[in-house]
Amino acid sequence: MIREISVDEITPVVKQLCIDANYNLGEDVLSALDKAIEVEESPTAKEVLRELIANASIAREEKVPICQDCGLAVVFLEIGQDVHITGGDLKDAINEGVRQGYEQGYLRRSACHPLSRKNTGDNTPAIIHVEIVPGETMKIVFAPKGGGAENMSRVAMLAPAAGIEGVKDFVVNRIKESGSNPCPPTIVGIGIGGTFERSAILAKKAILREMGERNPDPELAKIEQDILKTINRLGIGPMGYGGTTTSLEVFLEMEPCHIASLPLAVNVQCHAARHKETVI
Ligand code: SF4
């Protein structure tokens, strides 16, 4: 059975996701910040974490963005193979949702021409990643991405012999060199394998995970925790004020790669770890 979904249904959903993601930090992130206060060793860092929670609460109550940087509009779509999209162009429908969401939610528009730096005016075009999956539904994940954290992200093509130690060194050094730039405490997404571009998408998808959700492979779950511990010994701390909470989470995704390659991507997410999703 083919299920029809009209583009007219998609635009308002995207609009609402833009506003919701920018106003309401996820409960899982809030509770991770709460837990961090308990284990953090520095009094200044504890205070900064309290301020981050207060900031998120004000945003939620007063319906204002968590951060002045309301991000570039990143959209992950999982489209069921039994879905037929009707009534127009899917990409146009999503961009219209972004346009309306950023305008009606009073969200800062950050999309610009890469060279002239002229603002596109409406935060479009969205960055849209599409995956075709079994079924007859469409999952839309909206994940606005701030520039400060995104700028600290990297892709590296390591020598295959670098192995897991090479991966750990690269990731930890990346976070060390990033210092306070990505507005810590961060969530570190790691993509290992695939090709150059696939590793980056894996790293970006990794940061969408629920806080506390480990990779189902126990070996990879252990690597996530090992890297997190090492990062939290760097002393950068919340917003760079020093402390033991530099990152809240490390999430790792891995896929097979070419025998001659070891692609590695690190996508850094700031404390304003925004993403919301809907299934239609
Ligand atoms: S990195 Fe995140 S918290 Fe910092 S300014 Fe950008 S969006 Fe805001």
mmCIF file with all atom_site columns, N, CA and C and ligand atoms in Angstrom, residues 67-71 145-150 181-183 239 269-272 274, ligand 1:
data_model
loop_
_atom_site.group_PDB
_atom_site.id
_atom_site.type_symbol
_atom_site.label_atom_id
_atom_site.label_alt_id
_atom_site.label_comp_id
_atom_site.label_asym_id
_atom_site.label_entity_id
_atom_site.label_seq_id
_atom_site.pdbx_PDB_ins_code
_atom_site.Cartn_x
_atom_site.Cartn_y
_atom_site.Cartn_z
_atom_site.occupancy
_atom_site.B_iso_or_equiv
_atom_site.pdbx_formal_charge
_atom_site.auth_seq_id
_atom_site.auth_comp_id
_atom_site.auth_asym_id
_atom_site.auth_atom_id
_atom_site.pdbx_PDB_model_num
ATOM   1  N  N   . CYS A 1 67  ? 19.773 30.364 22.524 1.00 0.00 ? 67  CYS A N   1
ATOM   2  C  CA  . CYS A 1 67  ? 21.003 31.082 22.183 1.00 0.00 ? 67  CYS A CA  1
ATOM   3  C  C   . CYS A 1 67  ? 20.725 32.055 21.039 1.00 0.00 ? 67  CYS A C   1
ATOM   4  N  N   . GLN A 1 68  ? 21.510 33.135 21.012 1.00 0.00 ? 68  GLN A N   1
ATOM   5  C  CA  . GLN A 1 68  ? 21.346 34.100 19.901 1.00 0.00 ? 68  GLN A CA  1
ATOM   6  C  C   . GLN A 1 68  ? 21.668 33.462 18.558 1.00 0.00 ? 68  GLN A C   1
ATOM   7  N  N   . ASP A 1 69  ? 22.541 32.445 18.549 1.00 0.00 ? 69  ASP A N   1
ATOM   8  C  CA  . ASP A 1 69  ? 22.818 31.720 17.307 1.00 0.00 ? 69  ASP A CA  1
ATOM   9  C  C   . ASP A 1 69  ? 21.777 30.610 17.172 1.00 0.00 ? 69  ASP A C   1
ATOM   10 N  N   . CYS A 1 70  ? 20.790 30.846 16.344 1.00 0.00 ? 70  CYS A N   1
ATOM   11 C  CA  . CYS A 1 70  ? 19.692 29.884 16.176 1.00 0.00 ? 70  CYS A CA  1
ATOM   12 C  C   . CYS A 1 70  ? 20.017 28.828 15.124 1.00 0.00 ? 70  CYS A C   1
ATOM   13 N  N   . GLY A 1 71  ? 21.264 28.847 14.672 1.00 0.00 ? 71  GLY A N   1
ATOM   14 C  CA  . GLY A 1 71  ? 21.770 27.742 13.878 1.00 0.00 ? 71  GLY A CA  1
ATOM   15 C  C   . GLY A 1 71  ? 21.414 27.727 12.407 1.00 0.00 ? 71  GLY A C   1
ATOM   16 N  N   . LYS A 1 145 ? 22.110 24.014 13.945 1.00 0.00 ? 145 LYS A N   1
ATOM   17 C  CA  . LYS A 1 145 ? 23.514 23.838 14.344 1.00 0.00 ? 145 LYS A CA  1
ATOM   18 C  C   . LYS A 1 145 ? 24.211 25.177 14.401 1.00 0.00 ? 145 LYS A C   1
ATOM   19 N  N   . GLY A 1 146 ? 24.682 25.502 15.603 1.00 0.00 ? 146 GLY A N   1
ATOM   20 C  CA  . GLY A 1 146 ? 25.381 26.764 15.814 1.00 0.00 ? 146 GLY A CA  1
ATOM   21 C  C   . GLY A 1 146 ? 26.765 26.774 15.181 1.00 0.00 ? 146 GLY A C   1
ATOM   22 N  N   . GLY A 1 147 ? 27.206 27.958 14.788 1.00 0.00 ? 147 GLY A N   1
ATOM   23 C  CA  . GLY A 1 147 ? 28.483 28.089 14.078 1.00 0.00 ? 147 GLY A CA  1
ATOM   24 C  C   . GLY A 1 147 ? 29.703 27.827 14.951 1.00 0.00 ? 147 GLY A C   1
ATOM   25 N  N   . GLY A 1 148 ? 29.655 28.262 16.222 1.00 0.00 ? 148 GLY A N   1
ATOM   26 C  CA  . GLY A 1 148 ? 30.824 28.141 17.087 1.00 0.00 ? 148 GLY A CA  1
ATOM   27 C  C   . GLY A 1 148 ? 31.266 26.694 17.256 1.00 0.00 ? 148 GLY A C   1
ATOM   28 N  N   . ALA A 1 149 ? 30.303 25.828 17.488 1.00 0.00 ? 149 ALA A N   1
ATOM   29 C  CA  . ALA A 1 149 ? 30.623 24.416 17.691 1.00 0.00 ? 149 ALA A CA  1
ATOM   30 C  C   . ALA A 1 149 ? 30.949 23.733 16.356 1.00 0.00 ? 149 ALA A C   1
ATOM   31 N  N   . GLU A 1 150 ? 30.188 24.102 15.326 1.00 0.00 ? 150 GLU A N   1
ATOM   32 C  CA  . GLU A 1 150 ? 30.416 23.462 14.018 1.00 0.00 ? 150 GLU A CA  1
ATOM   33 C  C   . GLU A 1 150 ? 31.825 23.772 13.509 1.00 0.00 ? 150 GLU A C   1
ATOM   34 N  N   . ASN A 1 181 ? 35.847 27.591 22.553 1.00 0.00 ? 181 ASN A N   1
ATOM   35 C  CA  . ASN A 1 181 ? 35.132 28.019 21.329 1.00 0.00 ? 181 ASN A CA  1
ATOM   36 C  C   . ASN A 1 181 ? 33.776 27.341 21.094 1.00 0.00 ? 181 ASN A C   1
ATOM   37 N  N   . PRO A 1 182 ? 33.662 26.024 21.366 1.00 0.00 ? 182 PRO A N   1
ATOM   38 C  CA  . PRO A 1 182 ? 32.352 25.409 21.073 1.00 0.00 ? 182 PRO A CA  1
ATOM   39 C  C   . PRO A 1 182 ? 31.344 25.506 22.213 1.00 0.00 ? 182 PRO A C   1
ATOM   40 N  N   . CYS A 1 183 ? 31.535 26.448 23.152 1.00 0.00 ? 183 CYS A N   1
ATOM   41 C  CA  . CYS A 1 183 ? 30.609 26.638 24.280 1.00 0.00 ? 183 CYS A CA  1
ATOM   42 C  C   . CYS A 1 183 ? 30.369 25.341 25.052 1.00 0.00 ? 183 CYS A C   1
ATOM   43 N  N   . MET A 1 239 ? 31.979 26.382 29.567 1.00 0.00 ? 239 MET A N   1
ATOM   44 C  CA  . MET A 1 239 ? 32.246 27.672 28.920 1.00 0.00 ? 239 MET A CA  1
ATOM   45 C  C   . MET A 1 239 ? 33.725 28.086 29.030 1.00 0.00 ? 239 MET A C   1
ATOM   46 N  N   . GLN A 1 269 ? 29.173 19.447 19.288 1.00 0.00 ? 269 GLN A N   1
ATOM   47 C  CA  . GLN A 1 269 ? 27.877 20.078 19.583 1.00 0.00 ? 269 GLN A CA  1
ATOM   48 C  C   . GLN A 1 269 ? 27.997 20.836 20.903 1.00 0.00 ? 269 GLN A C   1
ATOM   49 N  N   . CYS A 1 270 ? 27.543 22.075 20.922 1.00 0.00 ? 270 CYS A N   1
ATOM   50 C  CA  . CYS A 1 270 ? 27.626 22.884 22.136 1.00 0.00 ? 270 CYS A CA  1
ATOM   51 C  C   . CYS A 1 270 ? 26.579 22.455 23.162 1.00 0.00 ? 270 CYS A C   1
ATOM   52 N  N   . HIS A 1 271 ? 26.574 23.121 24.313 1.00 0.00 ? 271 HIS A N   1
ATOM   53 C  CA  . HIS A 1 271 ? 25.594 22.794 25.355 1.00 0.00 ? 271 HIS A CA  1
ATOM   54 C  C   . HIS A 1 271 ? 24.161 23.055 24.893 1.00 0.00 ? 271 HIS A C   1
ATOM   55 N  N   . ALA A 1 272 ? 23.984 23.962 23.911 1.00 0.00 ? 272 ALA A N   1
ATOM   56 C  CA  . ALA A 1 272 ? 22.640 24.193 23.354 1.00 0.00 ? 272 ALA A CA  1
ATOM   57 C  C   . ALA A 1 272 ? 22.375 23.082 22.333 1.00 0.00 ? 272 ALA A C   1
ATOM   58 N  N   . ARG A 1 274 ? 20.359 21.214 20.503 1.00 0.00 ? 274 ARG A N   1
ATOM   59 C  CA  . ARG A 1 274 ? 18.961 21.315 20.102 1.00 0.00 ? 274 ARG A CA  1
ATOM   60 C  C   . ARG A 1 274 ? 18.606 20.327 18.998 1.00 0.00 ? 274 ARG A C   1
HETATM 61 S  S1  . SF4 B 2 .   ? 28.283 27.312 19.914 1.00 0.00 ? 1   SF4 B S1  1
HETATM 62 FE FE1 . SF4 B 2 .   ? 26.172 26.897 20.594 1.00 0.00 ? 1   SF4 B FE1 1
HETATM 63 S  S2  . SF4 B 2 .   ? 25.896 27.958 22.556 1.00 0.00 ? 1   SF4 B S2  1
HETATM 64 FE FE2 . SF4 B 2 .   ? 27.749 28.770 21.548 1.00 0.00 ? 1   SF4 B FE2 1
HETATM 65 S  S3  . SF4 B 2 .   ? 27.036 30.596 20.435 1.00 0.00 ? 1   SF4 B S3  1
HETATM 66 FE FE3 . SF4 B 2 .   ? 26.968 28.870 18.994 1.00 0.00 ? 1   SF4 B FE3 1
HETATM 67 S  S4  . SF4 B 2 .   ? 24.905 28.006 19.154 1.00 0.00 ? 1   SF4 B S4  1
HETATM 68 FE FE4 . SF4 B 2 .   ? 25.211 29.332 20.922 1.00 0.00 ? 1   SF4 B FE4 1
#
